[in-house]
Coordinates of C-alpha atoms and ligand atoms in Angstrom, one line a residue:
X1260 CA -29.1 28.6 -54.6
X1261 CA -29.5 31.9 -56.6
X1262 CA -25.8 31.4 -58.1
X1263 CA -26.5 28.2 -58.9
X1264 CA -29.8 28.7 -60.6
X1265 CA -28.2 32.2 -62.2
X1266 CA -25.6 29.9 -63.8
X1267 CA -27.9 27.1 -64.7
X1268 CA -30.1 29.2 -66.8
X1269 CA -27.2 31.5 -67.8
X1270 CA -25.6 28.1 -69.4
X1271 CA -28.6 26.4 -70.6
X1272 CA -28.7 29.4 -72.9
X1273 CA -25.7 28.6 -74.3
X1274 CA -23.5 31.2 -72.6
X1275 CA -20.0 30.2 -71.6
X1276 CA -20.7 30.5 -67.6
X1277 CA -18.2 30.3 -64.6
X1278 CA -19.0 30.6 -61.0
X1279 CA -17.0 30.7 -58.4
X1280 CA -17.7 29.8 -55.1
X1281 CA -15.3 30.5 -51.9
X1282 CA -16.9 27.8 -49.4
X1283 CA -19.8 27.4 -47.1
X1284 CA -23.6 28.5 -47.9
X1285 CA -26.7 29.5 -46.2
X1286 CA -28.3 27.0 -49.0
X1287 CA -26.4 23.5 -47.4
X1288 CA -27.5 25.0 -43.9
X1289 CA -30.9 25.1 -44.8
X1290 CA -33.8 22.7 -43.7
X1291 CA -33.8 21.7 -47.8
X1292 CA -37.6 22.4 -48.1
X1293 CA -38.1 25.6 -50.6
X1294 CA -39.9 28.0 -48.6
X1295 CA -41.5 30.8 -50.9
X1296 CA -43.9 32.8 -48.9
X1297 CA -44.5 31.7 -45.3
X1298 CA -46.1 34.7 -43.4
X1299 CA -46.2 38.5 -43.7
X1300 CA -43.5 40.0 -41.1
X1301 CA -45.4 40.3 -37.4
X1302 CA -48.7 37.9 -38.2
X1303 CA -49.6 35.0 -36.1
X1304 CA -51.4 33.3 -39.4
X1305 CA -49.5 31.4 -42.0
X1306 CA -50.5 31.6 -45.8
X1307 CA -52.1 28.5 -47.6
X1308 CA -50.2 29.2 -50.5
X1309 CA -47.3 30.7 -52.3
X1310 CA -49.6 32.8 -54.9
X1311 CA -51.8 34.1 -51.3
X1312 CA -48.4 35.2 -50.1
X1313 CA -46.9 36.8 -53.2
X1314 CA -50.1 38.9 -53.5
X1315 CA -49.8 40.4 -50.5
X1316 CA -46.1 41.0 -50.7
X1317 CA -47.0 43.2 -54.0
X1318 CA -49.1 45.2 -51.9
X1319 CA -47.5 45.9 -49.2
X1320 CA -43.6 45.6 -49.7
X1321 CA -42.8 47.5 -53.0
X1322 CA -39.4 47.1 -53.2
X1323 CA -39.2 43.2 -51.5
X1324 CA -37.0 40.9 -54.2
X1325 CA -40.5 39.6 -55.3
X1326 CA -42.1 42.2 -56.1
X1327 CA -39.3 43.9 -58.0
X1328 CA -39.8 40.6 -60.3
X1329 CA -42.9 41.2 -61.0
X1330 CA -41.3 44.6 -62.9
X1331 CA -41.1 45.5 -66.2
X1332 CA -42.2 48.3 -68.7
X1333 CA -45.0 46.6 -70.1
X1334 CA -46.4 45.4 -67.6
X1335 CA -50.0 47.3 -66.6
X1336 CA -50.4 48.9 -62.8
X1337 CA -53.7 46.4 -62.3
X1338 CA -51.8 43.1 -63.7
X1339 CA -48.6 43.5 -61.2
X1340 CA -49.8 40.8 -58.9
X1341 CA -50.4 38.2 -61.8
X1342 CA -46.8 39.1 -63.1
X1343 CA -45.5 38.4 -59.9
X1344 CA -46.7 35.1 -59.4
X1345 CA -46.0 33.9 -62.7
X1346 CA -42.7 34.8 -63.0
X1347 CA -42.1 33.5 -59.2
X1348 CA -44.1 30.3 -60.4
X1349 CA -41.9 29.5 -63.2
X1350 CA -38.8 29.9 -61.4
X1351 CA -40.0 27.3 -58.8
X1352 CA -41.2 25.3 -61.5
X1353 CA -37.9 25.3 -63.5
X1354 CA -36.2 24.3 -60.3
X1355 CA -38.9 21.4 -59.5
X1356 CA -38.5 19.9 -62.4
X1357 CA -34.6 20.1 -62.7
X1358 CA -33.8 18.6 -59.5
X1359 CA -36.6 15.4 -60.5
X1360 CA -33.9 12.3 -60.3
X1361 CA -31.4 14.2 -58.2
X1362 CA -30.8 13.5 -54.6
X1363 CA -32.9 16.7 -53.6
X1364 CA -36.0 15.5 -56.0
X1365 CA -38.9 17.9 -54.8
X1366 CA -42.3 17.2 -53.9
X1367 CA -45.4 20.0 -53.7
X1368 CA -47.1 22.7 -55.7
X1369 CA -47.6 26.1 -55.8
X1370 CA -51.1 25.9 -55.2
X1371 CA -50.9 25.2 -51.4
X1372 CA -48.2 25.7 -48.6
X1373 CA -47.1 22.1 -47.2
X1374 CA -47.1 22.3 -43.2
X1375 CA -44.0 20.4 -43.1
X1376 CA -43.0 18.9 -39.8
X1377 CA -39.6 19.8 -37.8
X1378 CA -37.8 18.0 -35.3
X1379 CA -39.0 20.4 -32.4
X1380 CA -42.4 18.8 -33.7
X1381 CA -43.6 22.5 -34.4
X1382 CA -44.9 22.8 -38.1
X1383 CA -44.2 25.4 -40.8
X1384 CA -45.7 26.6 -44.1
X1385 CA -43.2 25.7 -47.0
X1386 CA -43.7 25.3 -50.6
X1387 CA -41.8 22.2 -52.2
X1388 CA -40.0 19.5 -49.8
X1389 CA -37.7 16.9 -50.5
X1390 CA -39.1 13.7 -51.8
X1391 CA -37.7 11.9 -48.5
X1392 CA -39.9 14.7 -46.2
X1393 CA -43.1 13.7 -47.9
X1394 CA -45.8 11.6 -46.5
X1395 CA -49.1 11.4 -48.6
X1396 CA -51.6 10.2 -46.1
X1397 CA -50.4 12.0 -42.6
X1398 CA -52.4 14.5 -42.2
X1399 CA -55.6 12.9 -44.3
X1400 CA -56.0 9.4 -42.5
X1401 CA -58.7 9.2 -39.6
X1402 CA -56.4 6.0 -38.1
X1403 CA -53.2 7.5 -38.5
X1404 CA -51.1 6.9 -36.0
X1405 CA -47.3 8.7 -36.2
X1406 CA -44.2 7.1 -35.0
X1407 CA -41.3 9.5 -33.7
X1408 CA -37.9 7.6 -33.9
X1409 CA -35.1 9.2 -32.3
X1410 CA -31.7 8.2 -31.9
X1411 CA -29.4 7.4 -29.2
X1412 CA -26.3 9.5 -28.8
X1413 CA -27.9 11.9 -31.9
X1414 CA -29.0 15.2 -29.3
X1415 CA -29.8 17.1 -32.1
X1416 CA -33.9 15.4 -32.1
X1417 CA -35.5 14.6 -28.5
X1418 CA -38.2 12.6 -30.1
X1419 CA -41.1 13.2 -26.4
X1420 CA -40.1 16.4 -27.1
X1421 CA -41.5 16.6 -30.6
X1422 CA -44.1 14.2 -30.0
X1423 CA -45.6 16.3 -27.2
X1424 CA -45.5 19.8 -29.3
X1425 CA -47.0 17.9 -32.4
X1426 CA -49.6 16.1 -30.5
X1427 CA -50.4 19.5 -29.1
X1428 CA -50.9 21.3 -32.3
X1429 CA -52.6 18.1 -34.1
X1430 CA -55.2 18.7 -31.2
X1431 CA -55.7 22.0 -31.7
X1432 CA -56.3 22.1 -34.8
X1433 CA -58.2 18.7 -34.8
X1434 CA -56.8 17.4 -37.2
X1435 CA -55.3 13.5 -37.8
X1436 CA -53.3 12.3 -36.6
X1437 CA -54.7 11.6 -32.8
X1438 CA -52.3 9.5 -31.8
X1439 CA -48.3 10.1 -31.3
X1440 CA -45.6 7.9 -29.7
X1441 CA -41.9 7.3 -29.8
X1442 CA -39.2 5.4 -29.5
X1443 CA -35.1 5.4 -29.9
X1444 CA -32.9 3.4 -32.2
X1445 CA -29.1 2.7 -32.0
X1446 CA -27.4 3.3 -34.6
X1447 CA -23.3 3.4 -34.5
X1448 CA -21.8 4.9 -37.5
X1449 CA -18.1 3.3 -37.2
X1450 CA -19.0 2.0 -34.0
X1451 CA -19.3 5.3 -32.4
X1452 CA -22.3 5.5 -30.0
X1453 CA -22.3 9.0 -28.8
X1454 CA -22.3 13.1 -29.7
X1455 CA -23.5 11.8 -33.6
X1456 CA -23.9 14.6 -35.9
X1457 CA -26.8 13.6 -38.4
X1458 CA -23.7 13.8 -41.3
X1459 CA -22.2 10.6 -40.1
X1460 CA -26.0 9.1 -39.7
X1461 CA -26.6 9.8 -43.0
X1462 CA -23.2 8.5 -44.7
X1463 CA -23.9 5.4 -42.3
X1464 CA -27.1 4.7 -43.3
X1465 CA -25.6 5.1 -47.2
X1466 CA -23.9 2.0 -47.1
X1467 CA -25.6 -1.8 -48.1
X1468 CA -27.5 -3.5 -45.3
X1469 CA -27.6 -0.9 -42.5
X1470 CA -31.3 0.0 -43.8
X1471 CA -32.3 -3.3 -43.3
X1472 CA -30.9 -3.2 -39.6
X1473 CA -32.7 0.0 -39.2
X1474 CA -35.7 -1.9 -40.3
X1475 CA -35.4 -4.5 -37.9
X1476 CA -35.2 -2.4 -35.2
X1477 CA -38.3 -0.4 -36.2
X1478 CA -40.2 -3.0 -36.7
X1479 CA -41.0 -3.8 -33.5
X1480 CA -42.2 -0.2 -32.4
X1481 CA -44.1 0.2 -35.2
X1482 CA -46.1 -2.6 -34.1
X1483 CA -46.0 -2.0 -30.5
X1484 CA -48.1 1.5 -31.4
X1485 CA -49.9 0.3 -34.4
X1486 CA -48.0 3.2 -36.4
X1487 CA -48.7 3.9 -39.8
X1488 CA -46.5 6.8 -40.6
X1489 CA -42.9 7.0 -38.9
X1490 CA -40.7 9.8 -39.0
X1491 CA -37.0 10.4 -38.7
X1492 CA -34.9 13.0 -38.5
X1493 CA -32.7 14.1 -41.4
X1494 CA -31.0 11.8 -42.0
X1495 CA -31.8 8.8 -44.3
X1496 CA -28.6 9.4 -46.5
X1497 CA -26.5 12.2 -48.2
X1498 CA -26.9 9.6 -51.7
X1499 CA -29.4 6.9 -51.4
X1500 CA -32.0 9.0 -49.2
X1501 CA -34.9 8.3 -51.6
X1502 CA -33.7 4.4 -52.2
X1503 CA -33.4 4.3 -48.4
X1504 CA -37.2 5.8 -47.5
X1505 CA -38.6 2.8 -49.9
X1506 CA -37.1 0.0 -49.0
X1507 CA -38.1 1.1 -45.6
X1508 CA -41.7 1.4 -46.4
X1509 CA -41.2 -1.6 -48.0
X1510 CA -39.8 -3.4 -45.2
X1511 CA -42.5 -1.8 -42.5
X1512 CA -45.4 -1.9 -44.2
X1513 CA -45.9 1.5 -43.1
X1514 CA -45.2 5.7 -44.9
X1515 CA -41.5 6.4 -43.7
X1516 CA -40.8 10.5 -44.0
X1517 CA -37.8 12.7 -42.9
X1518 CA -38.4 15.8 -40.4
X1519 CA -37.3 19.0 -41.1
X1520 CA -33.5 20.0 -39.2
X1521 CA -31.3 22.1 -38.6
X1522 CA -27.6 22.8 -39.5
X1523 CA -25.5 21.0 -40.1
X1524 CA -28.3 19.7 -42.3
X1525 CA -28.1 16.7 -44.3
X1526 CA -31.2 17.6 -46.9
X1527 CA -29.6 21.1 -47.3
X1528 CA -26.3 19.3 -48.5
X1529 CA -28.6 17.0 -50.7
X1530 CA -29.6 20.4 -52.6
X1531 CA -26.5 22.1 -52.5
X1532 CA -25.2 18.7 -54.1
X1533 CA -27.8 18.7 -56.3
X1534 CA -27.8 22.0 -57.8
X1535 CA -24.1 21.9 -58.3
X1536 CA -24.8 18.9 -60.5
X1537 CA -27.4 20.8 -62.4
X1538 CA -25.0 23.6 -63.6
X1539 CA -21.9 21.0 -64.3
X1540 CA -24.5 18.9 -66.5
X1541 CA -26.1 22.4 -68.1
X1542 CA -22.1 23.1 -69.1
X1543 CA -21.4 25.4 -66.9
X1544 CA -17.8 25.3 -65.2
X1545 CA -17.4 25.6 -61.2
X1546 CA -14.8 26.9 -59.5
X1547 CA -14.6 25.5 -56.0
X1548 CA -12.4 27.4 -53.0
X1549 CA -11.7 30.2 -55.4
X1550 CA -12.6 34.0 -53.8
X1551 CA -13.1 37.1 -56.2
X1552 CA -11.3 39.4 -54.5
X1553 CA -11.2 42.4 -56.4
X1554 CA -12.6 43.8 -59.8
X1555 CA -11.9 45.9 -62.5
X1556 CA -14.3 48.6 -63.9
X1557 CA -14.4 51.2 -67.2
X1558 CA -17.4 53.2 -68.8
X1559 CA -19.7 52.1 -66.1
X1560 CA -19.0 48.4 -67.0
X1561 CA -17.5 46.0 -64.9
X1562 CA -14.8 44.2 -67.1
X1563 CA -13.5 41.4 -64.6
X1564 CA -12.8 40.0 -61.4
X1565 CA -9.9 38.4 -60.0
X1566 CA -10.6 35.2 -58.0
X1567 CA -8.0 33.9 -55.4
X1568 CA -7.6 30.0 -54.7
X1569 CA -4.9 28.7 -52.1
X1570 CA -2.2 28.3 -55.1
X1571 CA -3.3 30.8 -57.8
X1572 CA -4.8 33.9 -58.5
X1573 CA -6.6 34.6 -62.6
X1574 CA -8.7 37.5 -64.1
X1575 CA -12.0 36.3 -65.4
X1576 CA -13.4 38.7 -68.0
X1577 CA -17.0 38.5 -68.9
X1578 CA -19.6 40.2 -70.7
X1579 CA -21.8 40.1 -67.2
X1580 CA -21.6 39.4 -63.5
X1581 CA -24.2 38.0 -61.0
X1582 CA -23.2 38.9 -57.7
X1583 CA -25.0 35.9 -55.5
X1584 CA -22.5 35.9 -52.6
X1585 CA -25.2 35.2 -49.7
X1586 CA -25.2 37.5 -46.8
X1587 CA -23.7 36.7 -43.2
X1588 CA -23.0 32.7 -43.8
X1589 CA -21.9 33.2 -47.5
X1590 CA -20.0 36.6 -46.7
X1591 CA -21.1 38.6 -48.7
X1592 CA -22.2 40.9 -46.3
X1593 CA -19.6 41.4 -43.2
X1594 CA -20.6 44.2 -40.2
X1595 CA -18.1 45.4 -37.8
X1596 CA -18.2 48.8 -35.8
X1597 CA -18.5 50.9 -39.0
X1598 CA -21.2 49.6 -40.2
X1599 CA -22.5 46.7 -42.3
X1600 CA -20.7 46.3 -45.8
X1601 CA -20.6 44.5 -49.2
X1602 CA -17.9 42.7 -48.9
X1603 CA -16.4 42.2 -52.7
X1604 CA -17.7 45.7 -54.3
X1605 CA -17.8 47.9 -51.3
X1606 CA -21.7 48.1 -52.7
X1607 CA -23.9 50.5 -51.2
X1608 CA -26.3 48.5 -48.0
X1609 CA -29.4 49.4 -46.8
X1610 CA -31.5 48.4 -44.2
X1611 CA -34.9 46.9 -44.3
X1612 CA -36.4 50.4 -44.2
X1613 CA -34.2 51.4 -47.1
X1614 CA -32.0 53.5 -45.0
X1615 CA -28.2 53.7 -45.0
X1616 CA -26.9 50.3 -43.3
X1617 CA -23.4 51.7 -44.4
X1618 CA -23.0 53.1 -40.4
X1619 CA -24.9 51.3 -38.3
X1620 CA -23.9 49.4 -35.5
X1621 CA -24.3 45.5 -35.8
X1622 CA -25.4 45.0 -32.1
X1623 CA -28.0 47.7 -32.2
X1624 CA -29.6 45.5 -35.6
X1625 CA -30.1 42.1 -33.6
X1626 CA -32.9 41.2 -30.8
X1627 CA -31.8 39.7 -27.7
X1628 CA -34.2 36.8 -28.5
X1629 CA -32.6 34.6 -31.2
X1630 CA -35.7 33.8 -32.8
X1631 CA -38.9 35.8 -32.5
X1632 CA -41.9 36.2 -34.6
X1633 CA -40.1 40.2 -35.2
X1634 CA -37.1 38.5 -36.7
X1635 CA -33.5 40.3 -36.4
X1636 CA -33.4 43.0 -38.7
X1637 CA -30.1 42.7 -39.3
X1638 CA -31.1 39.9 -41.8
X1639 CA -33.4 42.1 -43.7
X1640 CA -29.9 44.7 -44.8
X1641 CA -28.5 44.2 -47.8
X1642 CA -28.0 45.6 -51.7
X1643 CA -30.8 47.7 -53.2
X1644 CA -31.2 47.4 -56.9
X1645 CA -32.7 49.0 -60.1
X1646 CA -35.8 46.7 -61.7
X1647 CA -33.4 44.7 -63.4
X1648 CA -31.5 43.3 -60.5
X1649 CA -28.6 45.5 -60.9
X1650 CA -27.3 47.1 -57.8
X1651 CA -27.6 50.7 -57.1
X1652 CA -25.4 54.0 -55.6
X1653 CA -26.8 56.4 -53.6
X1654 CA -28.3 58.5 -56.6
X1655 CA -30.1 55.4 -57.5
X1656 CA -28.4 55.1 -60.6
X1657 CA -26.6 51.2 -61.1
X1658 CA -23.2 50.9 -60.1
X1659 CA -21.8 49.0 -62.9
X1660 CA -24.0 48.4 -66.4
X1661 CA -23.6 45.1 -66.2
X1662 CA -23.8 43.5 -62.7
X1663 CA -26.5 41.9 -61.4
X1664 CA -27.2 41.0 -57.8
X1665 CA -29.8 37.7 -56.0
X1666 CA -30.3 36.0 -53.7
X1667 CA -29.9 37.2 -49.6
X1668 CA -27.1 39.8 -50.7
X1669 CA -30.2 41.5 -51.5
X1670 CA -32.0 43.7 -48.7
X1671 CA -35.9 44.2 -48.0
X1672 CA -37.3 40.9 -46.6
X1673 CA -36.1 38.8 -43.8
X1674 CA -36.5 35.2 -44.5
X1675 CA -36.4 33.8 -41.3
X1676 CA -39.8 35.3 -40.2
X1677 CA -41.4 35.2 -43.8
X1678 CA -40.1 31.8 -44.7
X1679 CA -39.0 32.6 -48.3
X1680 CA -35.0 32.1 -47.9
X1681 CA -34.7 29.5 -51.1
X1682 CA -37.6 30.8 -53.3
X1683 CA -36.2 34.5 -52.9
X1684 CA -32.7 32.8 -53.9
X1685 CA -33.7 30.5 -57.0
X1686 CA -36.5 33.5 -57.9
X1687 CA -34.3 36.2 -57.8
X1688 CA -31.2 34.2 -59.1
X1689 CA -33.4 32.9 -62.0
X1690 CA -34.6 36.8 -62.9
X1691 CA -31.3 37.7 -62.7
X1692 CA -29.8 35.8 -65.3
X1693 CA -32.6 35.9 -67.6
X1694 CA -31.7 40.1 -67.4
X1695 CA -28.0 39.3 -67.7
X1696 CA -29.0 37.0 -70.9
X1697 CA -31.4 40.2 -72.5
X1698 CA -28.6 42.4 -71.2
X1699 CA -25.9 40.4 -73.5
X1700 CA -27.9 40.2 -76.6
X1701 CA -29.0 44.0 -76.2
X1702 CA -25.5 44.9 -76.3
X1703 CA -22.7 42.7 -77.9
Ligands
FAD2072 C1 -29.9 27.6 -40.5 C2 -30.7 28.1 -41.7 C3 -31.8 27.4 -42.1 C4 -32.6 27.8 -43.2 N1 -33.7 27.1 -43.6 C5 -34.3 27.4 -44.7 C6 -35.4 26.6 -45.1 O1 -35.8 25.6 -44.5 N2 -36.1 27.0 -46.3 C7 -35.7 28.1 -47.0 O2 -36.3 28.4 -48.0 N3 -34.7 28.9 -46.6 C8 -34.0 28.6 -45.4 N4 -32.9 29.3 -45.0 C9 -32.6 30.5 -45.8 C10 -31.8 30.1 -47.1 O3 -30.9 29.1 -46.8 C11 -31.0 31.3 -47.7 O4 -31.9 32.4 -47.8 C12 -30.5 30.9 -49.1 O5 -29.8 29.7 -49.0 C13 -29.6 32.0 -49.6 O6 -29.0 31.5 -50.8 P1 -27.9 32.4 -51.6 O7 -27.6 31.7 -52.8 O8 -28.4 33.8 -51.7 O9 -26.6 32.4 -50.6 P2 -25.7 31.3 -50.1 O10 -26.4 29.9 -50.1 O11 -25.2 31.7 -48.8 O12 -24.5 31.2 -51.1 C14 -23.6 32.2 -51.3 C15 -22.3 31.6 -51.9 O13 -21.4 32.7 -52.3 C16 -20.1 32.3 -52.0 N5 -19.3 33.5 -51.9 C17 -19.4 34.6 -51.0 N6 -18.5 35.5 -51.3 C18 -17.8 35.0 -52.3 C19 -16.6 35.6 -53.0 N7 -16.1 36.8 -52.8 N8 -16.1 34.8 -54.0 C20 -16.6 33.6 -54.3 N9 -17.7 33.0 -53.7 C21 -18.2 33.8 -52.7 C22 -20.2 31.6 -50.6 O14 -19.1 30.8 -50.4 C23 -21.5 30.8 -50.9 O15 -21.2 29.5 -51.5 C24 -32.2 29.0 -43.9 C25 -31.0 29.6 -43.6 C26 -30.3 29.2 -42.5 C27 -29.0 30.0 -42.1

């Protein structure tokens, strides 16, 4: 996400861009939905929107990504908070309305947090979610009755599961709808019937006709319950998701959404798709399966990288660098017993309280409980930078004049408790550039 919106914006502007990407990222593992501000770390209450949670991120959590967007020299002490949100707001919005007509088309606002639904049946606060996850009517209609449909031989969704939790929480908080069942559907991607990833779901339910099977099937549940809304999994296609929701509402009668999943996660391949298609069309030029590997700096100004691929290796000299390299998935942050590291720049790491992460000990970073409302801390280490995104040494002075870090390389927040992975990436990546761009015309 942040390298791909970096580049986008970097192109758009005209600038010959490259990126180079070395394999798999946190962004096609993701649930697809673009969380910006979820929840402050340790409280029980979710925010209602992305501006409520922004505002309290610029009080509270000076140096978070977010609130070092929200810098510059002109801004006044008293107007930080409205700098913040405006800036974060037109990075979402720049990414809303770039991926309209793409495979990961986006639905929601930044005036309210969506409470998207996952395939656990538990609920969380996001801020935009694919076009295929959105149902208008679930959570408004007094009648609404919600449909669960599992599949047989998929393990990832145990649909009484989910219906059970979400019945739970749509009676506490007495809201529609009142009334949940469910029900399984075979589905047999090359006539396998068994251990089904949602991947080979997906590419099944992408080819002609197998919607209108899926239809059939459903059909008859939906009328057994009376259902007006049924949901799905992730899984409704890697291309024709969107054409595939429609014609099953068409079919049914009834609002057909997907649930939010986890890896491997079709909607978070839908993006990743999707976002590389934004920077080809925008002129930049990708690099796919090519590694920088080492760099060379002079006068405080990093000159080029050399990236690796399988048969070659080439220097790539440019005017600026945006260092968006992800954290554990991406690798751009490794740990071992020395002590968590950068892995391309040997930059310096910090923890979440801003101390050296340089030495500490990986285990003693993670909680025994995989997830907990505390988080792992581990996933709050990372770069510390300067106001302009550039990554800084111990004497708080930038490493290189013209390097810029986003995106989860960067330290200070932990996504998976706050629930602002993707807007933190396309915020920070979009800030980024734009400095990269003012850095460029300043000085060549
Ligand atoms: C399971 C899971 C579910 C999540 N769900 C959500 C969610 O629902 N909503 C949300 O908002 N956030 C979610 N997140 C968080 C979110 O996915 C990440 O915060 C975000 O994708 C980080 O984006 P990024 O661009 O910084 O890094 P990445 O997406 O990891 O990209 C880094 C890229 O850099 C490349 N790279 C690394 N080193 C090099 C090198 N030396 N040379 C060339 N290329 C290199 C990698 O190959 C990778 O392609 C989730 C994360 C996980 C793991």
């Amino acid at each position: 996400m942040a390298g791909l919106v970096a580049g986008s914006i970097a192109s758009n502007e005209g600038l010959s861009t490259i990126l180079l990407r070395k394999g798999q990222s946190a962004t096609a593992y993701s649930s697809g939905a673009i969380d910006v501000m979820g929840y402050l770390p340790d409280a029980s209450e979710p925010f209602s929107s992305p501006k409520e949670g922004l505002a309290a991120v610029a009080g509270l959590l000076p140096l978070h990504p977010y609130s070092i967007v929200g810098y510059s020299e002109e801004v006044q002490e008293d107007n930080v908070v409205n700098e913040i949100v405006s800036r974060t707001r037109d990075a979402i919005t720049w990414l809303k309305t770039n991926l309209k007509g793409t495979i990961a088309q986006l639905r929601g606002s930044f005036k309210s947090n969506i409470h998207a639904i996952t395939i656990l049946g538990t609920t969380k606060p996001t801020c935009l979610i694919q076009e295929t996850m959105y149902s208008e009517t679930l959570q408004e209609r007094e009648d609404g009755v919600l449909l669960l449909a599992g599949i047989t031989g998929y393990p990832d969704f145990n649909p009484s599961i989910a219906a059970k939790t979400y019945l739970e929480d749509r009676l506490a908080s007495s809201g529609p709808p009142r009334k949940v069942g469910r029900c399984l559907l075979q589905i047999t991607p090359f006539g396998k019937s068994y251990n089904l990833s949602s991947i080979e779901i997906a590419r099944h339910l992408d080819h002609e006709n197998s919607i209108e099977e899926l239809a059939n099937q459903l059909k008859m549940h939906v009328d057994q319950l009376g259902a007006t809304h049924v949901a799905l999994p992730p899984v409704l296609g890697l291309k024709n998701a969107l054409e595939n929701k429609k014609e099953l509402e068409k079919l049914l009668g009834v609002e057909v959404f997907e649930l939010l999943g986890f890896p491997p996660s079709v909607p978070g391949l839908r993006l990743q798709l999707a976002l590389e298609g934004l920077f080809r069309r925008s002129g930049g030029k990708m690099l796919v399966g090519h590694e920088a590997i080492s760099s060379f700096t002079t006068d405080n100004r990093l000159s080029s990288v050399t990236a690796k691929a399988p048969r070659r290796e080439m220097q790539i000299d440019a005017k600026a660098f945006i260092l968006a390299t992800g954290k554990y998935i991406g690798c751009g942050l490794s740990g071992d017993e020395n002590g968590i590291h950068e892995s391309l720049f040997d930059l310096m790491t910090v923890t979440g309280t801003y101390h050296s992460a340089g030495d500490i000990l990986p285990s003693r970073f993670t909680n025994r409980v995989a997830i907990s409302p505390e988080g792992q801390p581990l996933y709050s280490c990372g770069l510390t930078v300067d106001p302009h995104f550039r990554p800084v040494k111990e004497d708080g002075v930038e490493w290189a004049s013209n390097l810029f870090a986003a995106g989860s390389v960067l330290a200070g927040y932990d996504y998976s408790t706050e629930k602002s992975g993707l807007g933190v990436a396309a915020t920070s990546g979009y800030s980024a550039a734009k400095n990269a761009i003012n850095f460029i015309k300043e000085v060549f």
